[in-house]
Coordinates of C-alpha atoms in Angstrom, one line a residue:
Chain A
X1 CA -1.7 7.2 32.5
X2 CA -2.4 10.2 29.8
X3 CA -0.9 8.4 26.8
X4 CA -2.3 5.5 27.2
X5 CA -6.4 7.0 27.4
X6 CA -4.5 9.0 24.0
X7 CA -3.3 6.5 22.1
X8 CA -6.8 3.7 23.8
X9 CA -9.4 6.4 23.0
X10 CA -10.2 6.1 19.8
X11 CA -8.5 2.2 19.5
X12 CA -12.1 1.8 22.4
X13 CA -14.5 4.0 21.1
X14 CA -14.0 2.1 17.5
X15 CA -16.2 -1.5 18.2
X16 CA -18.4 1.6 20.5
X17 CA -19.1 3.6 17.5
X18 CA -19.6 0.5 15.3
X19 CA -22.6 -0.5 18.6
X20 CA -24.5 3.0 18.5
X21 CA -23.7 2.6 14.2
X22 CA -25.6 -0.1 14.1
X23 CA -28.3 0.1 17.0
X24 CA -29.2 3.8 16.9
X25 CA -27.7 5.1 14.3
X26 CA -25.4 7.5 15.8
X27 CA -22.0 6.3 13.9
X28 CA -20.6 9.8 12.7
X29 CA -22.0 11.7 16.2
X30 CA -20.1 9.0 18.0
X31 CA -16.8 9.6 15.9
X32 CA -16.7 12.8 16.3
X33 CA -17.4 13.3 19.4
X34 CA -15.1 10.1 20.9
X35 CA -12.1 12.2 18.5
X36 CA -12.7 15.7 20.1
X37 CA -12.5 13.6 23.6
X38 CA -8.7 12.7 21.9
X39 CA -7.7 16.2 21.8
X40 CA -8.1 16.7 25.9
X41 CA -5.7 13.9 26.6
X42 CA -3.5 15.3 23.7
X43 CA -3.6 19.1 25.0
X44 CA -3.4 17.8 29.1
X45 CA 0.3 15.9 27.4
X46 CA 1.2 18.9 25.4
X47 CA 0.8 21.1 28.2
X48 CA 2.9 18.7 31.0
X49 CA 5.0 17.7 29.1
X50 CA 6.4 20.8 27.3
X51 CA 9.3 20.5 25.0
X52 CA 10.6 17.1 27.1
X53 CA 10.2 14.0 25.6
X54 CA 9.8 11.8 28.4
X55 CA 8.5 7.7 28.3
X56 CA 5.8 5.3 30.7
X57 CA 6.1 2.3 31.6
X58 CA 3.7 0.1 31.2
X59 CA 5.0 -3.5 32.0
X60 CA 6.7 -5.2 30.0
X61 CA 5.9 -2.5 27.4
X62 CA 7.4 1.1 27.5
X63 CA 6.9 4.0 25.1
X64 CA 7.3 7.5 24.3
X65 CA 6.4 10.9 24.1
X66 CA 8.7 12.8 21.7
X67 CA 8.5 15.3 19.2
X68 CA 8.1 12.9 16.6
X69 CA 5.1 10.9 18.4
X70 CA 3.3 15.4 18.5
X71 CA 3.7 15.2 14.9
X72 CA 2.4 12.2 13.8
X73 CA -0.8 12.9 16.8
X74 CA -1.0 16.1 15.6
X75 CA -1.4 15.4 11.8
X76 CA -3.2 12.2 12.2
X77 CA -5.8 13.3 15.0
X78 CA -6.1 17.0 12.5
X79 CA -7.1 15.0 10.0
X80 CA -8.8 12.8 11.2
X81 CA -11.6 15.4 13.3
X82 CA -11.6 17.5 10.2
X83 CA -12.2 14.3 7.8
X84 CA -15.3 12.6 10.0
X85 CA -16.8 16.1 10.2
X86 CA -16.5 16.3 6.0
X87 CA -17.7 12.5 6.1
X88 CA -20.7 13.6 7.9
X89 CA -22.7 14.3 4.6
X90 CA -21.2 12.5 2.5
X91 CA -21.3 9.0 3.9
X92 CA -24.6 9.7 4.8
X93 CA -26.2 7.0 1.8
X94 CA -23.7 4.9 1.9
X95 CA -24.4 1.2 2.8
X96 CA -22.3 0.4 6.2
X97 CA -21.6 3.2 6.7
X98 CA -20.3 3.1 11.0
X99 CA -17.4 1.0 9.4
X100 CA -16.5 3.4 8.3
X101 CA -16.2 5.6 11.3
X102 CA -15.4 2.4 13.6
X103 CA -12.3 2.2 11.0
X104 CA -11.6 5.5 10.9
X105 CA -10.7 6.3 14.4
X106 CA -8.7 3.1 14.8
X107 CA -6.6 4.1 11.7
X108 CA -6.5 7.5 14.4
X109 CA -5.6 5.4 16.8
X110 CA -2.5 2.8 15.1
X111 CA -0.7 5.8 14.1
X112 CA -0.6 7.7 17.2
X113 CA 0.3 4.5 19.0
X114 CA 3.3 4.5 16.4
X115 CA 5.1 7.2 16.8
X116 CA 4.9 6.6 20.2
X117 CA 6.8 2.9 20.3
X118 CA 10.3 3.0 21.8
X119 CA 11.6 -1.1 20.3
X120 CA 11.0 -2.5 17.4
X121 CA 8.4 -4.8 18.2
X122 CA 5.9 -2.4 19.3
X123 CA 7.0 -0.2 16.2
X124 CA 6.2 -3.5 13.8
X125 CA 2.3 -4.4 15.6
X126 CA 1.8 -1.0 16.1
X127 CA 2.4 -1.1 12.1
X128 CA 1.1 -3.8 11.0
X129 CA -2.5 -2.9 13.6
X130 CA -2.1 0.6 10.9
X131 CA -2.1 -1.6 8.2
X132 CA -4.6 -3.4 8.6
X133 CA -7.6 -1.2 9.1
X134 CA -6.4 0.8 6.2
X135 CA -7.2 -2.5 4.1
X136 CA -10.3 -2.9 5.2
X137 CA -11.3 1.1 4.3
X138 CA -9.1 1.0 1.3
X139 CA -11.9 -1.3 -0.1
X140 CA -15.1 0.4 1.4
X141 CA -17.7 0.4 -1.4
X142 CA -17.0 -3.9 -1.6
X143 CA -20.2 -3.8 -4.3
X144 CA -17.1 -2.0 -6.9
X145 CA -14.8 -4.5 -8.6
X146 CA -12.0 -1.9 -9.4
X147 CA -12.3 -1.0 -5.0
X148 CA -11.7 -4.6 -4.8
X149 CA -8.4 -4.6 -7.1
X150 CA -7.1 -1.9 -5.9
X151 CA -7.6 -3.0 -1.9
X152 CA -6.4 -7.1 -3.1
X153 CA -3.0 -4.9 -4.9
X154 CA -2.2 -2.1 -1.5
X155 CA -2.6 -6.3 0.5
X156 CA -0.5 -7.9 -0.7
X157 CA 2.5 -5.5 -1.4
X158 CA 1.8 -4.7 1.4
X159 CA 1.7 -7.7 3.7
X160 CA 4.5 -9.2 1.6
X161 CA 6.3 -5.6 3.2
X162 CA 6.0 -6.3 6.3
X163 CA 7.5 -9.9 6.5
X164 CA 10.8 -8.1 5.0
X165 CA 10.9 -5.9 8.1
X166 CA 9.7 -9.2 10.5
X167 CA 12.8 -10.9 9.2
X168 CA 14.4 -6.9 9.5
X169 CA 13.7 -6.7 12.8
X170 CA 15.5 -10.9 13.7
X171 CA 18.7 -9.8 12.0
X172 CA 18.7 -7.3 14.7
X173 CA 17.4 -9.2 17.6
X174 CA 20.2 -11.9 16.9
X175 CA 23.0 -9.2 16.5
X176 CA 22.3 -7.2 19.1
X177 CA 20.1 -9.1 21.3
X178 CA 17.9 -6.2 22.4
X179 CA 15.2 -4.3 20.7
X180 CA 15.4 -0.8 21.9
X181 CA 15.3 2.2 19.2
X182 CA 18.5 3.7 20.6
X183 CA 21.2 3.8 17.8
X184 CA 23.4 1.2 17.8
X185 CA 27.3 1.3 18.3
X186 CA 28.8 2.7 15.3
X187 CA 29.8 -0.5 13.6
X188 CA 28.7 -2.3 10.7
X189 CA 28.2 -5.0 9.9
X190 CA 27.3 -7.8 7.1
X191 CA 23.5 -8.1 9.3
X192 CA 22.6 -4.6 10.2
X193 CA 23.2 -3.6 6.4
X194 CA 21.4 -6.5 5.2
X195 CA 18.6 -5.6 8.0
X196 CA 18.4 -1.8 7.2
X197 CA 17.9 -2.8 3.2
X198 CA 14.7 -4.4 4.5
X199 CA 14.0 -2.4 6.6
X200 CA 14.0 0.4 4.2
X201 CA 12.1 -1.7 1.6
X202 CA 9.4 -3.1 3.7
X203 CA 8.3 0.3 4.9
X204 CA 8.9 1.9 2.1
X205 CA 6.6 -0.3 0.3
X206 CA 3.5 1.8 2.7
X207 CA 6.0 4.9 2.8
X208 CA 5.3 4.9 -1.6
X209 CA 9.4 5.4 -2.7
X210 CA 10.0 4.9 -6.3
X211 CA 10.0 2.0 -7.5
X212 CA 7.0 0.5 -4.8
X213 CA 4.7 3.2 -5.0
X214 CA 2.3 0.6 -7.3
X215 CA -0.4 0.3 -5.1
X216 CA -0.9 4.2 -3.7
X217 CA -2.5 5.6 -7.0
X218 CA -4.6 2.9 -7.2
X219 CA -5.2 2.7 -3.8
X220 CA -5.6 6.7 -2.9
X221 CA -8.3 6.7 -6.2
X222 CA -11.0 3.8 -5.3
X223 CA -10.9 4.7 -1.7
X224 CA -13.9 7.0 -0.2
X225 CA -12.4 10.3 -0.6
X226 CA -12.5 11.5 3.5
X227 CA -9.6 7.7 3.3
X228 CA -8.2 9.4 0.2
X229 CA -7.0 12.3 2.5
X230 CA -5.9 10.5 5.3
X231 CA -4.1 7.8 3.4
X232 CA -1.7 10.3 1.4
X233 CA -1.9 12.8 4.2
X234 CA -0.7 10.6 7.4
X235 CA -1.1 7.0 6.0
X236 CA 2.4 6.9 4.2
X237 CA 3.9 9.4 6.4
X238 CA 3.3 7.6 8.6
X239 CA 5.1 5.2 7.3
X240 CA 8.1 7.3 6.6
X241 CA 7.9 7.7 9.9
X242 CA 8.9 4.5 11.2
X243 CA 11.5 4.2 8.5
X244 CA 13.4 7.0 10.2
X245 CA 13.2 5.5 13.4
X246 CA 15.1 2.8 12.7
X247 CA 17.6 5.0 10.5
X248 CA 18.0 6.5 13.6
X249 CA 18.7 3.5 15.0
X250 CA 21.1 2.0 12.6
X251 CA 22.7 6.1 11.9
X252 CA 26.3 5.0 13.0
X253 CA 26.8 2.8 10.2
X254 CA 27.9 5.8 7.6
X255 CA 26.6 7.9 5.0
X256 CA 25.1 5.5 3.1
X257 CA 21.3 5.4 4.5
X258 CA 21.4 9.3 3.7
X259 CA 22.9 8.7 -0.1
X260 CA 19.7 6.1 -0.2
X261 CA 17.0 8.8 0.7
X262 CA 19.1 11.1 -2.0
X263 CA 18.5 8.5 -4.1
X264 CA 15.0 8.1 -3.3
X265 CA 13.6 11.4 -3.7
X266 CA 15.1 11.5 -6.6
X267 CA 13.4 9.2 -7.9
X268 CA 10.1 10.0 -6.0
X269 CA 10.4 13.5 -7.0
X270 CA 10.6 12.9 -11.3
X271 CA 8.8 10.0 -11.8
X272 CA 5.9 11.6 -9.3
X273 CA 5.6 14.7 -11.4
X274 CA 6.2 12.5 -15.3
X275 CA 3.2 10.4 -14.0
X276 CA 1.4 12.9 -12.4
X277 CA 1.5 15.2 -16.2
X278 CA -0.3 12.2 -17.7
X279 CA -3.5 11.4 -15.3
X280 CA -6.6 12.4 -16.2
X281 CA -7.9 11.6 -13.5
X282 CA -8.3 14.2 -10.9
X283 CA -7.9 12.0 -8.1
X284 CA -5.1 9.1 -9.4
X285 CA -3.2 13.0 -10.1
X286 CA -3.0 13.3 -6.3
X287 CA -2.1 10.6 -6.0
X288 CA 0.7 10.6 -8.0
X289 CA 1.8 13.8 -6.6
X290 CA 2.0 12.8 -3.1
X291 CA 5.1 10.3 -5.4
X292 CA 7.1 14.0 -5.9
X293 CA 6.0 15.4 -2.1
X294 CA 7.4 12.7 -0.5
X295 CA 10.8 13.0 -2.3
X296 CA 11.5 16.3 -1.1
X297 CA 10.8 15.1 2.0
X298 CA 13.6 12.0 1.8
X299 CA 15.7 15.4 -0.2
X300 CA 15.2 17.1 3.0
X301 CA 15.8 14.1 5.4
X302 CA 18.5 12.7 3.0
X303 CA 20.6 15.9 3.9
X304 CA 20.3 15.5 7.3
X305 CA 21.5 11.7 8.2
X306 CA 24.0 12.1 5.9
X307 CA 25.5 15.8 7.9
X308 CA 24.0 15.1 10.5
X309 CA 22.0 18.4 10.7
X310 CA 18.6 19.5 12.1
X311 CA 18.2 21.6 9.4
X312 CA 16.8 19.3 6.5
X313 CA 15.5 17.6 9.1
X314 CA 13.0 20.4 10.1
X315 CA 12.1 21.5 6.9
X316 CA 10.8 18.2 5.6
X317 CA 9.0 17.7 8.5
X318 CA 7.7 21.5 8.2
X319 CA 6.9 20.0 4.6
X320 CA 4.8 17.1 6.2
X321 CA 2.5 18.8 8.3
X322 CA 2.4 21.5 5.1
X323 CA 1.6 18.0 2.5
X324 CA -1.4 16.6 5.1
X325 CA -3.0 20.6 4.8
X326 CA -3.1 21.1 1.5
X327 CA -3.6 17.2 0.1
X328 CA -6.2 16.9 2.5
X329 CA -7.2 19.7 1.2
X330 CA -7.6 18.9 -1.9
X331 CA -8.7 14.9 -1.6
X332 CA -11.5 17.1 -0.2
X333 CA -12.7 19.4 -2.0
X334 CA -12.7 17.0 -5.1
X335 CA -13.9 14.1 -2.6
X336 CA -17.1 17.1 -3.1
X337 CA -16.7 17.2 -6.4
X338 CA -17.4 14.0 -7.2
X339 CA -19.8 13.2 -4.9
X340 CA -22.1 15.9 -6.7
X341 CA -21.0 14.3 -10.1
X342 CA -22.1 11.0 -9.2
X343 CA -24.9 12.2 -8.1
X344 CA -26.1 13.5 -11.9
X345 CA -24.7 10.2 -13.8
X346 CA -25.2 7.1 -11.5
X347 CA -22.0 5.3 -11.5
X348 CA -19.1 5.1 -9.8
X349 CA -17.2 6.5 -12.3
X350 CA -13.8 8.4 -12.2
X351 CA -14.1 12.2 -12.2
X352 CA -11.8 13.9 -15.2
X353 CA -10.9 16.8 -14.3
X354 CA -13.1 17.3 -18.0
X355 CA -15.4 17.4 -15.8
X356 CA -14.6 20.0 -13.9
X357 CA -15.5 22.7 -16.7
X358 CA -17.2 25.8 -14.5
X359 CA -17.4 24.5 -11.7
X360 CA -16.6 27.4 -9.9
X361 CA -19.3 29.1 -10.4
X362 CA -22.3 27.1 -8.7
X363 CA -20.0 26.4 -5.6
X364 CA -17.5 29.2 -5.6
X365 CA -15.6 28.1 -1.9
X366 CA -14.8 24.7 -2.8
X367 CA -13.7 25.6 -6.3
X368 CA -11.3 28.6 -4.1
X369 CA -10.5 25.2 -1.6
X370 CA -9.5 23.0 -4.5
X371 CA -7.1 26.1 -6.6
X372 CA -5.4 27.0 -3.0
X373 CA -4.4 23.8 -2.9
X374 CA -3.1 23.3 -5.5
X375 CA -1.1 25.5 -5.9
X376 CA 0.2 25.5 -3.3
X377 CA 1.5 21.8 -4.2
X378 CA 2.6 23.7 -6.7
X379 CA 4.9 26.0 -4.2
X380 CA 3.8 29.4 -5.6
X381 CA 4.2 32.3 -2.0
X382 CA 3.1 32.9 0.3
X383 CA 1.1 29.6 0.5
X384 CA 2.4 26.9 3.0
X385 CA 3.4 24.4 0.8
X386 CA 6.1 27.3 -0.5
X387 CA 7.7 28.1 3.0
X388 CA 7.7 24.6 3.2
X389 CA 10.3 23.0 0.3
X390 CA 12.1 26.8 0.4
X391 CA 13.0 25.3 4.0
X392 CA 14.1 22.3 2.5
X393 CA 16.2 23.3 -0.6
X394 CA 17.9 26.4 1.1
X395 CA 18.4 23.7 4.0
X396 CA 19.9 21.3 1.3
X397 CA 22.1 24.0 -0.7
X398 CA 24.0 24.6 3.2
X399 CA 25.7 21.6 2.0
X400 CA 27.7 22.6 -0.4
X401 CA 28.3 19.4 -1.8
X402 CA 27.9 19.4 -5.7
X403 CA 25.7 16.2 -5.8
X404 CA 23.3 17.4 -3.3
X405 CA 23.7 21.1 -4.9
X406 CA 22.0 18.5 -8.3
X407 CA 20.1 16.7 -7.0
X408 CA 17.9 20.2 -5.8
X409 CA 18.5 22.2 -8.6
X410 CA 16.4 18.6 -10.5
X411 CA 14.0 18.9 -7.8
X412 CA 13.0 22.8 -8.1
X413 CA 12.9 22.2 -11.8
X414 CA 10.1 19.5 -11.0
X415 CA 8.7 22.2 -8.5
X416 CA 7.5 24.8 -12.1
X417 CA 7.0 21.4 -14.0
X418 CA 5.0 20.3 -10.6
X419 CA 2.3 23.5 -11.9
X420 CA 1.6 22.5 -15.4
X421 CA -0.2 20.0 -14.1
X422 CA -1.6 21.7 -11.3
X423 CA -2.8 25.1 -13.5
X424 CA -4.9 22.8 -15.8
X425 CA -7.4 22.1 -12.9
X426 CA -8.0 26.1 -11.8
X427 CA -8.4 27.5 -15.8
X428 CA -10.7 24.6 -16.4
X429 CA -12.8 25.3 -12.7
X430 CA -12.9 29.0 -13.8
X431 CA -12.4 29.5 -16.9
X432 CA -14.8 26.9 -18.7
X433 CA -18.7 26.8 -18.9
X434 CA -20.6 24.8 -16.6
X435 CA -21.0 21.6 -17.0
X436 CA -24.8 19.9 -16.2
X437 CA -23.5 17.6 -13.3
X438 CA -22.9 21.2 -11.7
X439 CA -25.3 22.6 -13.6
X440 CA -28.2 21.2 -11.6
X441 CA -26.5 20.8 -7.9
X442 CA -28.3 21.8 -4.8
X443 CA -25.8 23.2 -2.3
X444 CA -23.6 21.5 0.1
X445 CA -24.7 21.5 3.7
X446 CA -22.6 23.1 7.0
X447 CA -20.5 19.8 7.4
X448 CA -18.9 19.5 3.8
X449 CA -17.3 23.5 4.0
X450 CA -16.5 23.7 7.7
X451 CA -13.3 21.2 7.0
X452 CA -12.9 22.6 3.5
X453 CA -12.7 26.4 4.5
X454 CA -10.7 25.3 8.0
X455 CA -8.3 23.3 6.4
X456 CA -7.6 26.7 3.5
X457 CA -7.0 29.0 6.2
X458 CA -5.0 27.5 7.9
X459 CA -2.9 26.4 4.7
X460 CA -2.5 30.6 4.3
X461 CA -2.1 31.0 8.0
X462 CA 0.7 29.2 8.4
X463 CA 1.9 30.6 4.3
X464 CA 2.6 34.3 6.0
X465 CA 3.2 32.8 9.9
X466 CA 5.5 28.8 9.8
X467 CA 7.1 30.7 12.6
X468 CA 2.9 28.8 14.4
X469 CA 4.3 25.2 14.5
X470 CA 9.0 26.2 14.0
X471 CA 8.2 24.0 17.8
X472 CA 6.6 22.1 16.9
X473 CA 8.5 20.8 13.4
X474 CA 12.2 22.1 15.7
X475 CA 11.0 19.4 18.3
X476 CA 10.0 16.4 16.2
X477 CA 13.6 17.1 14.4
X478 CA 15.4 16.9 17.5
X479 CA 13.9 13.4 18.7
X480 CA 15.6 12.2 15.2
X481 CA 18.8 14.4 15.7
X482 CA 20.0 14.9 19.5
Chain B
X1 CA 20.7 -27.4 14.8
X2 CA 20.3 -24.2 14.8
X3 CA 21.8 -24.0 11.1
X4 CA 19.3 -26.7 9.8
X5 CA 16.5 -24.0 10.7
X6 CA 17.8 -21.2 9.3
X7 CA 18.1 -22.6 7.1
X8 CA 14.9 -23.9 6.8
X9 CA 14.0 -20.3 7.4
X10 CA 15.8 -19.3 4.4
X11 CA 14.1 -22.3 2.1
X12 CA 10.8 -20.9 3.5
X13 CA 11.7 -17.5 2.5
X14 CA 12.8 -18.5 -1.0
X15 CA 10.0 -20.0 -1.8
X16 CA 7.5 -17.8 -0.7
X17 CA 9.6 -14.7 -2.9
X18 CA 9.2 -17.1 -6.0
X19 CA 5.2 -17.8 -5.0
X20 CA 4.9 -13.8 -4.4
X21 CA 6.6 -13.8 -8.8
X22 CA 5.3 -17.1 -10.1
X23 CA 1.3 -17.7 -8.5
X24 CA -1.7 -16.4 -9.9
X25 CA -4.2 -17.6 -7.8
X26 CA -5.0 -15.3 -5.1
X27 CA -5.8 -17.8 -3.5
X28 CA -3.0 -19.7 -3.7
X29 CA -1.1 -16.1 -3.2
X30 CA -2.8 -15.4 0.0
X31 CA -1.4 -19.0 1.4
X32 CA 2.2 -18.3 0.2
X33 CA 1.9 -14.9 2.1
X34 CA 1.6 -17.5 4.5
X35 CA 4.6 -19.6 4.1
X36 CA 6.6 -16.9 4.2
X37 CA 4.9 -15.1 7.3
X38 CA 6.6 -18.8 8.9
X39 CA 9.2 -18.2 7.3
X40 CA 9.7 -15.0 9.6
X41 CA 8.5 -16.8 13.2
X42 CA 11.3 -19.0 12.7
X43 CA 13.6 -16.5 12.3
X44 CA 12.2 -14.8 15.5
X45 CA 12.4 -17.8 17.3
X46 CA 16.3 -19.1 16.2
X47 CA 17.2 -15.2 16.4
X48 CA 15.6 -15.5 20.3
X49 CA 17.6 -18.4 20.6
X50 CA 21.2 -17.0 19.3
X51 CA 20.1 -13.6 21.1
X52 CA 20.4 -15.7 25.0
X53 CA 16.9 -14.5 25.0
X54 CA 14.1 -17.0 23.8
X55 CA 11.2 -16.0 26.0
X56 CA 12.1 -12.6 23.9
X57 CA 12.0 -14.7 20.6
X58 CA 8.8 -17.1 21.3
X59 CA 6.6 -13.8 22.7
X60 CA 7.2 -12.5 19.1
X61 CA 6.4 -15.5 17.4
X62 CA 3.1 -15.9 18.9
X63 CA 2.2 -12.3 18.7
X64 CA 3.0 -12.4 15.1
X65 CA 1.0 -15.5 14.4
X66 CA -1.9 -13.5 15.5
X67 CA -1.0 -10.5 13.6
X68 CA -1.2 -12.1 11.1
X69 CA -4.0 -14.3 10.9
X70 CA -5.8 -11.4 11.3
X71 CA -3.9 -10.2 7.4
X72 CA -5.2 -13.8 6.1
X73 CA -8.5 -13.1 6.9
X74 CA -9.5 -9.7 5.5
X75 CA -7.1 -11.3 2.2
X76 CA -9.5 -14.5 1.9
X77 CA -12.5 -11.7 3.3
X78 CA -11.1 -9.8 -0.5
X79 CA -10.9 -12.5 -2.7
X80 CA -14.1 -13.8 -1.7
X81 CA -16.0 -10.9 -2.9
X82 CA -13.9 -10.3 -5.5
X83 CA -14.8 -13.3 -6.9
X84 CA -18.3 -13.0 -6.4
X85 CA -18.1 -9.2 -7.4
X86 CA -15.8 -10.0 -11.2
X87 CA -15.7 -13.5 -11.5
X88 CA -12.3 -14.3 -11.2
X89 CA -9.7 -14.7 -8.5
X90 CA -6.7 -14.8 -10.7
X91 CA -4.0 -11.6 -10.4
X92 CA -3.4 -10.8 -13.3
X93 CA -6.7 -10.0 -14.8
X94 CA -6.7 -7.3 -12.5
X95 CA -5.6 -5.2 -14.6
X96 CA -8.4 -2.0 -14.6
X97 CA -6.4 0.1 -13.3
X98 CA -3.7 1.9 -14.7
X99 CA -2.0 5.5 -15.8

């Protein structure tokens, strides 16, 4: 019952939030309340179940609560609550504010459901529900052609991907007569391999595997900043977790899927970093860096699938958590600057790197958070991004396979290369004369600075004591590789 | 019977994939997506029949139809909004976001 409450509380709250916003103008308080309330069943589940996986049957549907579900729920709920609080001031003047909070809460609910799915069809259904809510959030500024363009591109690619997943499900059903997400007997059949390929493409669109990533920079750059943080921190990770769930089904079929993950890892790391290098818009730069970070995670997971070892998966899941914190902090800090910039320019033009000039003089806290976040993304110790990348690289190095070691070197070099586009942000904020937009701006409210400070604190804490989340991360890896 | 239906699925999928590449009008693209989904729905029913779990296949098909209608509605809403804001539904002209 607790699990059902956890999943349905945000989903049922969504229409109520809309009504509260329409009738009383209280959408944001209601949304924050609903999300805070969702922490109660989450806490109860964690304390009651400990590390043990459990499945719950409701009528014909079975849901399961395991390490991977816990990881996704923690990330979605944690970042979601932060983003809701952060949006209080930023979205206050926007028309359709109540829809924003309703869809955001529903998005969090669907992601929790996605983590708990135990059969293929449930997985698809939650995946589709998550996609539907995120389409509306990406195209939130519906008066602006650029925002609509990003929404249309995202919808078309994502919808085509989800049809391919359905075809894969049909093939698995026809071959095995079952939809359970339990490992199939190790025999390769052409149809199952075809199904695996379809899953890779279908879920890969959402997980932004290069070359299926083309929707991502547009959507991340055009969505409201809170939603950019959610998309980059959790939604693409939910796509990755859906892909991993179906890969455990097919893992008996030799090393092909592990190598495929490593191939995408190489493409994502290289292309993500090279494309980020030439960006002038801050949000697009962060979007392309998400591609590279997805690549680091794929590297660890590919090694784990190839060798059946948990170490790579543990590193990747730690990186998933740390990326959510870092990218969340980065997008929210940029969003604060973007709001100030738009108040100054009175239009919706994108924020360029040069527009950040001297931002630290007027807004030292936000500039500090953005610097900590981007340096953490670049992998500087003692921030959390270093610890998680380090775990992935050491786990991959332990494989003693020439190809994988070459890939590790590529990833390490790319990590250094990424500093070439992260450090100019810091440099512009601290070493340039303040731009007019910042000189005249008023101070930011505490509802905006508090979430930023909390995220920065978490980045530092986990950098010094990665052991704090090691239990969660190990459990998530254990759910994939028992 | 199964063979004919399977060939229909392949036909629908091929038409849909060709349409995704060739069609530029957003409204027609949404219809193309619908053709693809209909292929997938039929595939689910066939998969249920051949694996001896026809009821499962049929219930999946009905659920997919419902879920996909929601996607179609949102897509059409976006298309209408796009037509009003930028005066075009030609996806080839959706090229302001680059880099």
